[in-house]
Structure formats: structure tokens, C-alpha cells
DNA sequence: GATGACATAGGGGAAAACCCTCATTTTTCA
DNA sequence: TGAAAAATGAGGGTTTTCCCCTATGTCATC
């Protein structure tokens, strides 16, 4: 009776590597790999899975969205979030949606095994660095108030088109001509974009778009 | 007589994973792992290595720097660059310094093996996506005429301060107050910045500033 | 068939960015 | 110790962005 693991990461080299590590371990069995966010739920419906190793930064549908959906459909699913970045916003966001642990990609395989075993045992697990980040975040929250910083906005198809053109230095007018829509419509999309990413101006919009890879 | 490989990546989970994959292969032997840029040269001086799998985005000293140094000390060293990002600037930069190949972290293990064998055979290897990126970059160069595109403009100390604040969404007026200078002065710096990076507006300035890491 | 999200688009106005020219002082460095 | 580079700033203009408001047609979904 081994622990069944699903790996969800768009970097297949990474996913394959983890699989190779885990399959050498006793009592652990990698039952599947998903290279994007949308194929996870369908997989879970057809296969038995104990723990999902979930990359926070997935294309198409990011890890936080996926986590929300998975927990909604399978409330007891154990999700171990894995991320490149030790960002307080990611950590707190995905934990809010029911992830049982959060580790960084620069943690060693010993710690990975420890995390899996801890979570399989029903407890939670966090990398040391992550714990620190959370603590720092909490302290800042008390100081800074209760802004829901870092939450990932959902950008629509059209908004994304506009966003790409903005980042490519086209003006609102030029974007209108390119997309065969009115200047005013482009302005609408710009406004929505600014509101969604919580930016004050184009500079912030572009920075956040790049930081959060909103154009992929 | 197996191919001796050194893995250089700060995400040890990734490095361990690759190691696990490679060690299953015949004729390949992972002889070491480095988790930062500075430990690579010392390792090479003490160990025999055929191919380095080098992450482009290393902490402390990035992959491009490392590549330059390694090739300077070991001109025949075969370096396969690995990166999360398919950015033309990274690709062309590290190839300029003697890397023999460039693959993305989202390529599968088959392609990884192919890349290693190709490079070990003395040839070069690039992911399909990367090839496309390079081609696009070259075509843009030709279209753009004979400007030395991608050349790094020299940003002055003050300009850099202004730039940082622009990227942080401050307006010209606010920047003036923060730096105790006139709005007009800030406008001057903005103009110089736009001209130096060859951008049409703030959007481009911010994008290029991030792409070229002008704020470090 | 209603509800909600999305895309469309207009008017009007305030603010910010952008562009040109020019000039003075300060720093840097060869 | 000069010349070059950088930093400062003004006047006066155009363009673009940003921010309100409202409104309509489409499409999916419940």
C-alpha cells in the first residue's frame, strides 16, 4: 500500500526528475504527471491519488486556481505546493485554499521526502525559508493593515491581447487600429487591467504583467 | 568511458532530479552538482568534467558570467545552457560566450538526452522553441537596419534612481518630491531614459528595464 | 429566460507623459 | 585644472493616459 503521487509541473524536465527520485523510494509511487493546470481535475476523476505535488506557477490555469478547484472536488486531497519563489503572497494564497504544505524548488530531496511523509501522515509541512516568509508577512500585515496583496487577477482573452500590445509600446490609438476596435474600448480594457492588477499606471501594469507572466 | 557531467543549478530539487534521470542512463555519469555560480570553477580545477549543464539564472554569479569564466579557463569545456526562460537576450548572450547548446526546462528527458549526446559528439544543440526565438531575433535585427540592437545603454546614477521609482508606479511629480528635485528635472531624466533604451513610452521603458535588469 | 461576464463604445474632463529648446551648476576624471 | 558628463531646471506646447459616467449586444450557463 504505497502513497500515490501526482506531479503537476509544466517544466517536464523537473517533473521527470522528481518522478525519478520518488520512484526510487519505498512506499511511494508516482501515478501520473500533468504539465498544465487544466488536465489535473480530469486525471483525479479517473485515478486514485493521495498527494499532489503542485507547482504554484502553472501556465493556463495557475496553481492557486487549481488548488481551489481540486479541494472543492476532493476536500481530502493532500496538496503540497512547490514553487520557485518564496513570495508571501503565493504562500498565503494557496494555503488559504487548502494546500497542506509549501516547499521551494531549492530544497533538497531529503526535505522533499520529509514533506511527503509528513503530509501523508495528515500533518502540514513548510520549508524553513517559507516559515520565515510567512512570519514576516504576518508581521507586515499587522503593521500595514489588511490589504489582500498579491492575489492573482483573472485577465480575459481580449484584455490579454491589449496588454501584450501595451507592453510592446503601442499607444491606445494604435491598439484600437490593430484590433479594429474603438479607442474607447481599448481604454475600457486598460482600465480593467489597471484595476485587476491593482496598478496606478502603465508602468505598474507592465511591471506586474511581466512579474506575474500575465501574457503567456 | 562514460560522459562526465556537472550539474549547476540553484534549485537542488531540480538538480537532484536531473541527476537521478541521468544516472539511469548508460554512458553518463553525474560527477558533481553546484548550487551556485562561484563553486563551479573550483570544482572544475579538481575534477574531470565533459559537459556542464548550466542554469542561466544562477544566484550570486549568473550563468552568463560563469560561462565566460569557464570558457576562459577551459576553452574546450562543453556547456549546455538550461533555462526557464526563452528570452532572446539570454540565449544570444550565453552563446556568444561559448555555450554549445541551449534548452528549456520544459523540454522532456528524451530531448535532454539528445542534447547531451549531440554536444558530447562535438556538435551544438538547441530546443525548437529556442531556435525560433533566435531566428526571430535575427530577423528583427535585419529589419531594424544596422542599429546595434540590444546594446546596453549606460544609465547614470540619478537616472537609475528615477527609473526605479517609475517602475514602482510613482508619477513624475511624486518622484520630484521624493528626490527633492523639480518636476522638470525628473522629466529630463525620463527623456534621457526613453532615448537611451530606445523606447517610445513608459511601457517600453519598464519592459526594457526589467528585461535588461537596468535597476540592479 | 434570467443572470452575469465580456466586449463594445461614447462624452467629458483632469492628470500625466511626452517633446522641443535652452541654460546653469556640479561632478567626474583624464 | 580644464573639458566632458551629469544633474539641475524653465517655458510652452502636444499627445496620451487616466478616471468618472453610462449603455448596448452577445454569449454561456444555470
Short mmCIF file of C-alpha atoms (C1' of nucleotides) in Angstrom, two decimals:
data_model
loop_
_atom_site.label_atom_id
_atom_site.label_comp_id
_atom_site.label_asym_id
_atom_site.label_seq_id
_atom_site.Cartn_x
_atom_site.Cartn_y
_atom_site.Cartn_z
CA UNK A 1 0.00 0.00 0.00
CA UNK A 2 2.15 2.82 -1.25
CA UNK A 3 1.50 6.54 -1.36
CA UNK A 4 0.17 7.56 -4.77
CA UNK A 5 1.57 10.80 -6.06
CA UNK A 6 0.61 13.09 -8.92
CA UNK A 7 3.20 15.58 -10.14
CA UNK A 8 1.89 18.79 -11.68
CA UNK A 9 4.58 20.98 -13.20
CA UNK A 10 4.91 22.50 -16.62
CA UNK A 11 8.67 22.01 -16.69
CA UNK A 12 8.74 18.42 -17.75
CA UNK A 13 12.41 18.14 -17.03
CA UNK A 14 11.67 19.00 -13.43
CA UNK A 15 8.65 16.72 -13.25
CA UNK A 16 10.60 13.83 -14.73
CA UNK A 17 13.42 14.45 -12.29
CA UNK A 18 11.15 14.40 -9.28
CA UNK A 19 9.48 11.27 -10.60
CA UNK A 20 12.83 9.59 -10.92
CA UNK A 21 13.74 10.49 -7.35
CA UNK A 22 10.43 9.40 -5.91
CA UNK A 23 10.23 6.10 -7.75
CA UNK A 24 13.46 5.01 -6.09
CA UNK A 25 11.84 5.40 -2.69
CA UNK A 26 9.98 2.60 -0.95
CA UNK A 27 6.31 3.17 -0.32
CA UNK A 28 5.97 5.90 -2.92
CA UNK A 29 4.56 5.59 -6.38
CA UNK A 30 4.22 8.31 -8.97
CA UNK A 31 0.91 7.59 -10.67
CA UNK A 32 0.88 10.49 -13.08
CA UNK A 33 2.28 13.77 -14.31
CA UNK A 34 0.41 16.83 -15.54
CA UNK A 35 2.16 19.55 -17.50
CA UNK A 36 -0.58 22.14 -17.12
CA UNK A 37 -3.37 23.18 -14.81
CA UNK A 38 -6.36 22.04 -16.83
CA UNK A 39 -5.51 18.36 -17.03
CA UNK A 40 -5.35 17.82 -13.28
CA UNK A 41 -9.03 17.54 -12.42
CA UNK A 42 -9.78 15.09 -15.23
CA UNK A 43 -6.87 12.97 -14.08
CA UNK A 44 -8.09 12.92 -10.50
CA UNK A 45 -11.51 11.78 -11.63
CA UNK A 46 -10.05 8.71 -13.27
CA UNK A 47 -7.22 7.84 -10.93
CA UNK A 48 -6.62 7.38 -7.27
CA UNK A 49 -4.20 9.92 -5.87
CA UNK A 50 -3.01 10.56 -2.32
CA UNK A 51 -0.79 13.60 -2.72
CA UNK A 52 -0.44 16.20 -5.47
CA UNK A 53 2.90 17.94 -5.86
CA UNK A 54 1.59 21.15 -7.34
CA UNK A 55 3.67 23.85 -8.98
CA UNK A 56 2.29 27.23 -7.98
CA UNK A 57 3.22 28.84 -11.28
CA UNK A 58 1.43 26.76 -13.88
CA UNK A 59 0.53 28.04 -17.33
CA UNK A 60 -3.09 28.28 -18.50
CA UNK A 61 -4.52 27.89 -15.06
CA UNK A 62 -2.21 28.71 -12.17
CA UNK A 63 -1.61 26.55 -9.16
CA UNK A 64 -3.75 28.60 -6.85
CA UNK A 65 -6.80 28.27 -9.08
CA UNK A 66 -6.14 24.58 -9.46
CA UNK A 67 -5.81 24.14 -5.72
CA UNK A 68 -9.15 25.80 -5.17
CA UNK A 69 -10.87 23.57 -7.69
CA UNK A 70 -9.24 20.37 -6.55
CA UNK A 71 -10.15 20.97 -2.91
CA UNK A 72 -13.69 21.81 -3.97
CA UNK A 73 -13.99 18.47 -5.76
CA UNK A 74 -11.83 16.40 -3.42
CA UNK A 75 -11.84 18.04 0.02
CA UNK A 76 -9.46 15.47 1.50
CA UNK A 77 -6.85 15.70 -1.24
CA UNK A 78 -3.39 16.42 0.12
CA UNK A 79 -1.69 19.14 -1.85
CA UNK A 80 1.97 20.01 -1.46
CA UNK A 81 2.67 23.30 -3.18
CA UNK A 82 6.05 23.66 -4.86
CA UNK A 83 7.39 26.93 -6.12
CA UNK A 84 10.45 28.63 -7.40
CA UNK A 85 9.59 31.73 -5.48
CA UNK A 86 9.35 32.34 -1.79
CA UNK A 87 6.71 35.02 -2.11
CA UNK A 88 4.46 35.69 0.80
CA UNK A 89 1.51 36.36 -1.50
CA UNK A 90 1.73 32.96 -3.17
CA UNK A 91 2.24 31.11 0.07
CA UNK A 92 -0.63 32.62 1.99
CA UNK A 93 -2.94 32.48 -1.02
CA UNK A 94 -2.53 28.79 -1.73
CA UNK A 95 -2.65 27.83 1.93
CA UNK A 96 -5.93 29.67 2.17
CA UNK A 97 -7.28 27.31 -0.46
CA UNK A 98 -6.34 24.18 1.36
CA UNK A 99 -2.79 23.24 0.43
CA UNK A 100 -1.18 21.15 3.18
CA UNK A 101 2.38 22.27 2.62
CA UNK A 102 4.68 24.58 0.72
CA UNK A 103 8.25 23.89 -0.27
CA UNK A 104 10.69 25.60 -2.58
CA UNK A 105 12.41 24.11 -5.58
CA UNK A 106 15.76 24.74 -3.98
CA UNK A 107 15.08 22.35 -1.12
CA UNK A 108 16.91 19.06 -1.20
CA UNK A 109 15.42 15.65 -1.78
CA UNK A 110 15.66 14.72 1.88
CA UNK A 111 13.37 17.57 2.74
CA UNK A 112 11.07 16.63 -0.12
CA UNK A 113 10.72 13.13 1.30
CA UNK A 114 10.16 14.54 4.75
CA UNK A 115 7.45 16.81 3.40
CA UNK A 116 5.67 13.97 1.62
CA UNK A 117 5.76 11.72 4.64
CA UNK A 118 4.61 14.47 6.98
CA UNK A 119 1.69 15.36 4.76
CA UNK A 120 0.74 11.77 4.16
CA UNK A 121 0.59 11.44 7.93
CA UNK A 122 -2.06 14.14 7.99
CA UNK A 123 0.11 16.97 9.19
CA UNK A 124 1.35 20.09 7.43
CA UNK A 125 4.86 20.87 6.22
CA UNK A 126 6.73 24.04 5.30
CA UNK A 127 10.29 24.76 4.32
CA UNK A 128 12.17 26.78 6.88
CA UNK A 129 12.53 29.67 4.46
CA UNK A 130 8.82 29.59 3.82
CA UNK A 131 8.01 29.65 7.50
CA UNK A 132 10.15 32.75 7.87
CA UNK A 133 8.44 34.39 4.95
CA UNK A 134 5.03 33.74 6.42
CA UNK A 135 6.09 35.12 9.76
CA UNK A 136 7.46 38.22 8.12
CA UNK A 137 4.27 38.54 6.12
CA UNK A 138 2.13 38.28 9.22
CA UNK A 139 4.16 40.93 10.97
CA UNK A 140 3.87 43.22 7.98
CA UNK A 141 0.14 42.58 7.87
CA UNK A 142 -0.21 43.84 11.40
CA UNK A 143 1.79 46.90 10.55
CA UNK A 144 0.42 47.52 7.07
CA UNK A 145 -3.23 46.64 7.52
CA UNK A 146 -5.30 44.04 5.77
CA UNK A 147 -4.79 44.59 2.06
CA UNK A 148 -5.24 41.39 0.08
CA UNK A 149 -1.97 41.94 -1.72
CA UNK A 150 -0.65 39.68 -4.41
CA UNK A 151 -3.89 37.98 -5.33
CA UNK A 152 -3.86 36.91 -8.94
CA UNK A 153 -6.40 38.66 -11.13
CA UNK A 154 -8.18 36.82 -13.91
CA UNK A 155 -7.36 38.52 -17.22
CA UNK A 156 -9.78 37.95 -20.08
CA UNK A 157 -8.76 36.97 -23.59
CA UNK A 158 -9.28 40.43 -25.02
CA UNK A 159 -7.59 42.14 -22.12
CA UNK A 160 -4.59 39.94 -22.62
CA UNK A 161 -4.38 40.99 -26.28
CA UNK A 162 -4.49 44.63 -25.28
CA UNK A 163 -1.96 44.03 -22.54
CA UNK A 164 0.51 42.45 -24.92
CA UNK A 165 0.29 45.43 -27.23
CA UNK A 166 0.70 47.88 -24.37
CA UNK A 167 3.86 46.10 -23.30
CA UNK A 168 5.03 46.33 -26.90
CA UNK A 169 4.82 50.12 -26.63
CA UNK A 170 1.74 50.66 -28.77
CA UNK A 171 -0.49 53.56 -27.78
CA UNK A 172 -4.18 53.19 -27.11
CA UNK A 173 -4.96 54.59 -30.53
CA UNK A 174 -2.63 52.20 -32.30
CA UNK A 175 -4.01 49.27 -30.38
CA UNK A 176 -7.52 50.26 -31.45
CA UNK A 177 -6.49 50.23 -35.09
CA UNK A 178 -4.66 46.95 -34.75
CA UNK A 179 -7.61 45.21 -33.13
CA UNK A 180 -10.25 47.00 -35.22
CA UNK A 181 -11.97 48.43 -32.16
CA UNK A 182 -12.55 51.93 -30.88
CA UNK A 183 -10.07 53.90 -28.83
CA UNK A 184 -12.69 53.96 -26.12
CA UNK A 185 -12.91 50.22 -25.99
CA UNK A 186 -9.19 49.93 -25.61
CA UNK A 187 -9.42 52.46 -22.80
CA UNK A 188 -12.01 50.26 -21.13
CA UNK A 189 -9.70 47.29 -21.28
CA UNK A 190 -6.81 49.37 -19.98
CA UNK A 191 -8.93 50.46 -17.04
CA UNK A 192 -9.96 46.91 -16.24
CA UNK A 193 -6.36 45.82 -16.45
CA UNK A 194 -5.18 48.56 -14.11
CA UNK A 195 -7.93 47.70 -11.66
CA UNK A 196 -7.34 43.97 -11.82
CA UNK A 197 -3.63 44.09 -11.20
CA UNK A 198 -4.10 46.96 -8.79
CA UNK A 199 -1.69 49.27 -10.57
CA UNK A 200 -1.73 53.04 -10.63
CA UNK A 201 -0.43 53.49 -14.16
CA UNK A 202 1.10 51.86 -17.21
CA UNK A 203 4.45 51.44 -15.51
CA UNK A 204 2.94 49.29 -12.79
CA UNK A 205 0.80 47.41 -15.25
CA UNK A 206 3.80 46.44 -17.35
CA UNK A 207 5.89 45.50 -14.33
CA UNK A 208 3.19 43.32 -12.84
CA UNK A 209 2.36 41.79 -16.21
CA UNK A 210 5.98 40.69 -16.54
CA UNK A 211 6.37 39.66 -12.91
CA UNK A 212 3.24 37.55 -12.92
CA UNK A 213 3.69 36.38 -16.50
CA UNK A 214 0.24 37.63 -17.42
CA UNK A 215 0.96 37.48 -21.12
CA UNK A 216 1.64 33.76 -21.54
CA UNK B 1 34.48 5.60 -20.59
CA UNK B 2 31.33 7.47 -19.71
CA UNK B 3 30.47 11.11 -20.21
CA UNK B 4 31.17 13.07 -17.04
CA UNK B 5 28.55 15.65 -16.24
CA UNK B 6 28.44 18.54 -13.79
CA UNK B 7 25.03 19.96 -12.92
CA UNK B 8 24.91 23.61 -11.92
CA UNK B 9 21.53 24.76 -10.70
CA UNK B 10 20.49 26.51 -7.53
CA UNK B 11 17.24 24.58 -7.30
CA UNK B 12 18.57 21.45 -5.72
CA UNK B 13 15.33 19.63 -6.27
CA UNK B 14 15.78 20.18 -9.97
CA UNK B 15 19.45 19.28 -9.89
CA UNK B 16 18.74 16.12 -7.94
CA UNK B 17 16.01 15.20 -10.36
CA UNK B 18 18.23 15.60 -13.38
CA UNK B 19 20.93 13.63 -11.63
CA UNK B 20 18.50 10.83 -10.99
CA UNK B 21 17.45 10.76 -14.62
CA UNK B 22 20.98 10.85 -15.95
CA UNK B 23 22.38 8.24 -13.62
CA UNK B 24 19.91 5.72 -15.00
CA UNK B 25 21.39 6.19 -18.46
CA UNK B 26 24.27 4.14 -19.79
CA UNK B 27 27.43 6.02 -20.59
CA UNK B 28 26.57 9.01 -18.45
CA UNK B 29 27.84 9.82 -15.04
CA UNK B 30 26.99 12.81 -12.89
CA UNK B 31 30.24 13.71 -11.21
CA UNK B 32 29.05 16.71 -9.26
CA UNK B 33 26.44 19.31 -8.53
CA UNK B 34 26.89 23.02 -7.84
CA UNK B 35 24.17 25.10 -6.28
CA UNK B 36 25.66 28.47 -7.13
CA UNK B 37 27.90 30.15 -9.66
CA UNK B 38 31.01 30.62 -7.57
CA UNK B 39 31.69 26.98 -6.79
CA UNK B 40 31.87 25.86 -10.39
CA UNK B 41 35.41 26.93 -11.30
CA UNK B 42 36.99 25.43 -8.17
CA UNK B 43 35.17 22.18 -8.89
CA UNK B 44 36.46 22.07 -12.46
CA UNK B 45 40.01 22.57 -11.26
CA UNK B 46 39.81 19.47 -9.10
CA UNK B 47 37.62 17.19 -11.20
CA UNK B 48 37.38 15.97 -14.73
CA UNK B 49 34.20 17.11 -16.44
CA UNK B 50 32.99 16.68 -20.01
CA UNK B 51 29.75 18.61 -20.02
CA UNK B 52 28.29 21.24 -17.72
CA UNK B 53 24.52 21.56 -17.51
CA UNK B 54 24.41 25.22 -16.58
CA UNK B 55 21.37 27.09 -15.35
CA UNK B 56 21.34 30.53 -16.89
CA UNK B 57 19.74 32.15 -13.87
CA UNK B 58 22.09 31.35 -11.04
CA UNK B 59 22.26 33.38 -7.85
CA UNK B 60 25.43 35.20 -6.81
CA UNK B 61 27.03 34.94 -10.19
CA UNK B 62 24.72 34.32 -13.12
CA UNK B 63 25.17 31.65 -15.74
CA UNK B 64 26.39 34.01 -18.42
CA UNK B 65 29.25 35.25 -16.24
CA UNK B 66 30.06 31.73 -15.26
CA UNK B 67 30.09 30.61 -18.86
CA UNK B 68 32.53 33.34 -19.77
CA UNK B 69 34.89 32.40 -16.95
CA UNK B 70 34.71 28.68 -17.55
CA UNK B 71 35.43 29.01 -21.25
CA UNK B 72 38.32 31.34 -20.44
CA UNK B 73 39.85 28.71 -18.14
CA UNK B 74 38.76 25.61 -20.09
CA UNK B 75 38.25 26.57 -23.73
CA UNK B 76 37.15 23.08 -24.72
CA UNK B 77 34.54 22.68 -21.99
CA UNK B 78 31.12 21.75 -23.35
CA UNK B 79 28.41 23.84 -21.78
CA UNK B 80 24.72 23.13 -22.21
CA UNK B 81 22.72 26.11 -21.00
CA UNK B 82 19.40 25.37 -19.32
CA UNK B 83 16.84 28.00 -18.57
CA UNK B 84 13.31 28.56 -17.54
CA UNK B 85 13.00 31.41 -19.96
CA UNK B 86 13.14 31.53 -23.71
CA UNK B 87 14.48 35.05 -23.91
CA UNK B 88 16.45 36.08 -26.94
CA UNK B 89 18.79 38.20 -24.85
CA UNK B 90 19.82 35.29 -22.62
CA UNK B 91 20.20 32.90 -25.50
CA UNK B 92 22.34 35.07 -27.70
CA UNK B 93 24.36 36.29 -24.75
CA UNK B 94 25.40 32.90 -23.45
CA UNK B 95 26.03 31.51 -26.92
CA UNK B 96 28.34 34.44 -27.54
CA UNK B 97 30.39 33.24 -24.59
CA UNK B 98 30.84 29.74 -25.87
CA UNK B 99 27.90 27.64 -24.72
CA UNK B 100 27.34 24.71 -27.04
CA UNK B 101 23.60 24.41 -26.58
CA UNK B 102 20.51 25.89 -25.00
CA UNK B 103 17.46 24.01 -23.82
CA UNK B 104 14.44 24.96 -21.74
CA UNK B 105 13.37 23.39 -18.51
CA UNK B 106 10.10 22.40 -20.06
CA UNK B 107 11.74 20.06 -22.53
CA UNK B 108 11.36 16.36 -21.90
CA UNK B 109 14.06 13.94 -20.83
CA UNK B 110 14.34 12.47 -24.31
CA UNK B 111 15.36 15.82 -25.65
CA UNK B 112 17.73 16.30 -22.74
CA UNK B 113 19.46 13.05 -23.61
CA UNK B 114 19.58 14.02 -27.26
CA UNK B 115 21.12 17.35 -26.34
CA UNK B 116 23.80 15.75 -24.19
CA UNK B 117 24.73 13.20 -26.84
CA UNK B 118 24.79 15.80 -29.59
CA UNK B 119 27.02 18.09 -27.60
CA UNK B 120 29.28 15.30 -26.48
CA UNK B 121 29.69 14.47 -30.18
CA UNK B 122 31.08 17.96 -30.72
CA UNK B 123 28.00 19.48 -32.27
CA UNK B 124 25.59 22.12 -30.98
CA UNK B 125 22.01 21.60 -29.83
CA UNK B 126 19.03 23.89 -29.36
CA UNK B 127 15.42 23.31 -28.42
CA UNK B 128 13.00 24.01 -31.23
CA UNK B 129 11.47 26.90 -29.30
CA UNK B 130 14.89 28.37 -28.76
CA UNK B 131 15.77 28.10 -32.44
CA UNK B 132 12.62 30.01 -33.27
CA UNK B 133 13.45 32.69 -30.76
CA UNK B 134 16.90 33.14 -32.21
CA UNK B 135 15.55 33.32 -35.75
CA UNK B 136 13.00 35.90 -34.71
CA UNK B 137 15.73 37.88 -33.04
CA UNK B 138 17.90 37.80 -36.13
CA UNK B 139 15.05 38.85 -38.37
CA UNK B 140 14.25 41.75 -36.11
CA UNK B 141 17.87 42.79 -36.27
CA UNK B 142 17.78 42.84 -40.05
CA UNK B 143 14.53 44.71 -40.17
CA UNK B 144 15.73 47.27 -37.71
CA UNK B 145 18.62 48.18 -40.01
CA UNK B 146 22.13 48.47 -38.73
CA UNK B 147 21.45 49.70 -35.24
CA UNK B 148 23.36 47.68 -32.71
CA UNK B 149 20.13 46.46 -31.14
CA UNK B 150 20.22 45.07 -27.68
CA UNK B 151 23.28 47.05 -26.82
CA UNK B 152 23.25 48.08 -23.20
CA UNK B 153 22.85 51.80 -22.72
CA UNK B 154 24.79 53.43 -19.93
CA UNK B 155 22.33 54.63 -17.31
CA UNK B 156 23.61 57.23 -14.88
CA UNK B 157 23.23 57.00 -11.12
CA UNK B 158 20.45 59.55 -10.99
CA UNK B 159 18.65 58.12 -13.98
CA UNK B 160 18.67 54.77 -12.29
CA UNK B 161 17.07 56.25 -9.18
CA UNK B 162 14.36 57.82 -11.29
CA UNK B 163 13.90 54.61 -13.23
CA UNK B 164 13.40 52.59 -10.09
CA UNK B 165 10.70 54.96 -8.92
CA UNK B 166 8.99 54.92 -12.31
CA UNK B 167 8.84 51.14 -12.19
CA UNK B 168 7.39 51.44 -8.69
CA UNK B 169 4.49 53.40 -10.19
CA UNK B 170 5.40 56.82 -8.89
CA UNK B 171 4.48 59.77 -11.09
CA UNK B 172 6.94 62.37 -12.26
CA UNK B 173 5.66 64.77 -9.65
CA UNK B 174 5.99 62.28 -6.83
CA UNK B 175 9.47 61.35 -7.94
CA UNK B 176 10.44 65.00 -7.86
CA UNK B 177 9.28 65.32 -4.29
CA UNK B 178 10.97 62.11 -3.24
CA UNK B 179 14.30 63.14 -4.71
CA UNK B 180 13.96 66.82 -3.78
CA UNK B 181 14.27 67.94 -7.38
CA UNK B 182 11.97 69.72 -9.77
CA UNK B 183 9.34 68.05 -11.89
CA UNK B 184 11.20 69.37 -14.89
CA UNK B 185 14.38 67.65 -13.86
CA UNK B 186 12.62 64.37 -13.50
CA UNK B 187 11.17 64.90 -16.95
CA UNK B 188 14.69 65.40 -18.26
CA UNK B 189 15.78 62.12 -16.78
CA UNK B 190 12.73 60.39 -18.16
CA UNK B 191 13.55 61.70 -21.62
CA UNK B 192 17.13 60.53 -21.41
CA UNK B 193 15.96 57.14 -20.24
CA UNK B 194 13.50 56.80 -23.10
CA UNK B 195 16.17 57.82 -25.58
CA UNK B 196 18.84 55.56 -24.11
CA UNK B 197 16.77 52.41 -24.09
CA UNK B 198 15.13 53.44 -27.35
CA UNK B 199 11.59 53.19 -26.02
CA UNK B 200 8.54 55.10 -27.17
CA UNK B 201 6.85 55.37 -23.80
CA UNK B 202 6.77 54.29 -20.18
CA UNK B 203 5.52 50.84 -21.06
CA UNK B 204 8.58 50.13 -23.16
CA UNK B 205 10.88 51.72 -20.64
CA UNK B 206 9.63 49.49 -17.86
CA UNK B 207 9.72 46.38 -20.02
CA UNK B 208 13.26 47.01 -21.18
CA UNK B 209 14.38 47.99 -17.68
CA UNK B 210 13.19 44.63 -16.40
CA UNK B 211 14.44 42.64 -19.39
CA UNK B 212 17.90 44.14 -19.23
CA UNK B 213 17.95 44.34 -15.45
CA UNK B 214 18.74 48.03 -15.59
CA UNK B 215 17.84 48.56 -11.96
CA UNK B 216 20.40 46.32 -10.25
"C1'" DG C 1 -35.46 33.19 -19.62
"C1'" DA C 2 -32.62 35.37 -16.30
"C1'" DT C 3 -28.12 36.40 -14.68
"C1'" DG C 4 -23.59 37.53 -15.16
"C1'" DA C 5 -19.34 38.09 -17.57
"C1'" DC C 6 -17.41 40.01 -21.63
"C1'" DA C 7 -16.70 43.12 -25.42
"C1'" DT C 8 -18.14 47.02 -27.33
"C1'" DA C 9 -18.25 52.27 -27.23
"C1'" DG C 10 -19.42 57.15 -26.23
"C1'" DG C 11 -18.77 62.09 -23.57
"C1'" DG C 12 -16.13 64.90 -20.91
"C1'" DG C 13 -12.51 66.29 -18.04
"C1'" DA C 14 -8.16 66.11 -15.21
"C1'" DA C 15 -3.70 64.49 -14.88
"C1'" DA C 16 0.34 62.72 -16.59
"C1'" DA C 17 3.55 61.89 -20.04
"C1'" DC C 18 5.98 63.37 -23.91
"C1'" DC C 19 8.60 66.77 -26.83
"C1'" DC C 20 11.27 70.79 -28.05
"C1'" DT C 21 14.56 74.30 -26.87
"C1'" DC C 22 17.60 76.32 -23.87
"C1'" DA C 23 20.54 77.41 -19.72
"C1'" DT C 24 23.15 76.88 -15.24
"C1'" DT C 25 25.65 74.41 -11.88
"C1'" DT C 26 28.04 70.39 -10.16
"C1'" DT C 27 30.81 66.24 -10.62
"C1'" DT C 28 33.93 63.47 -12.60
"C1'" DC C 29 38.08 62.24 -14.49
"C1'" DA C 30 41.80 62.34 -17.82
"C1'" DT D 1 42.90 72.08 -13.97
"C1'" DG D 2 40.06 72.08 -17.72
"C1'" DA D 3 36.78 69.62 -20.67
"C1'" DA D 4 33.19 66.30 -20.65
"C1'" DA D 5 29.45 64.29 -18.47
"C1'" DA D 6 25.85 64.61 -15.38
"C1'" DA D 7 22.36 66.95 -12.84
"C1'" DT D 8 19.58 70.65 -12.42
"C1'" DG D 9 15.55 73.40 -14.17
"C1'" DA D 10 12.40 76.66 -17.08
"C1'" DG D 11 8.89 77.79 -20.83
"C1'" DG D 12 5.41 76.20 -23.60
"C1'" DG D 13 3.35 73.07 -26.25
"C1'" DT D 14 1.01 68.33 -27.90
"C1'" DT D 15 -0.37 63.73 -27.04
"C1'" DT D 16 -1.61 60.10 -24.12
"C1'" DT D 17 -3.25 58.25 -20.19
"C1'" DC D 18 -6.38 58.00 -16.59
"C1'" DC D 19 -10.96 58.46 -14.46
"C1'" DC D 20 -15.61 59.33 -13.99
"C1'" DC D 21 -20.11 58.21 -16.07
"C1'" DT D 22 -23.35 55.41 -18.96
"C1'" DA D 23 -25.04 52.00 -22.34
"C1'" DT D 24 -25.81 48.08 -25.63
"C1'" DG D 25 -25.28 43.46 -27.81
"C1'" DT D 26 -23.51 38.76 -27.21
"C1'" DC D 27 -22.74 34.58 -25.17
"C1'" DA D 28 -22.65 30.97 -21.84
"C1'" DT D 29 -24.72 28.90 -18.10
"C1'" DC D 30 -27.87 27.86 -14.69
#
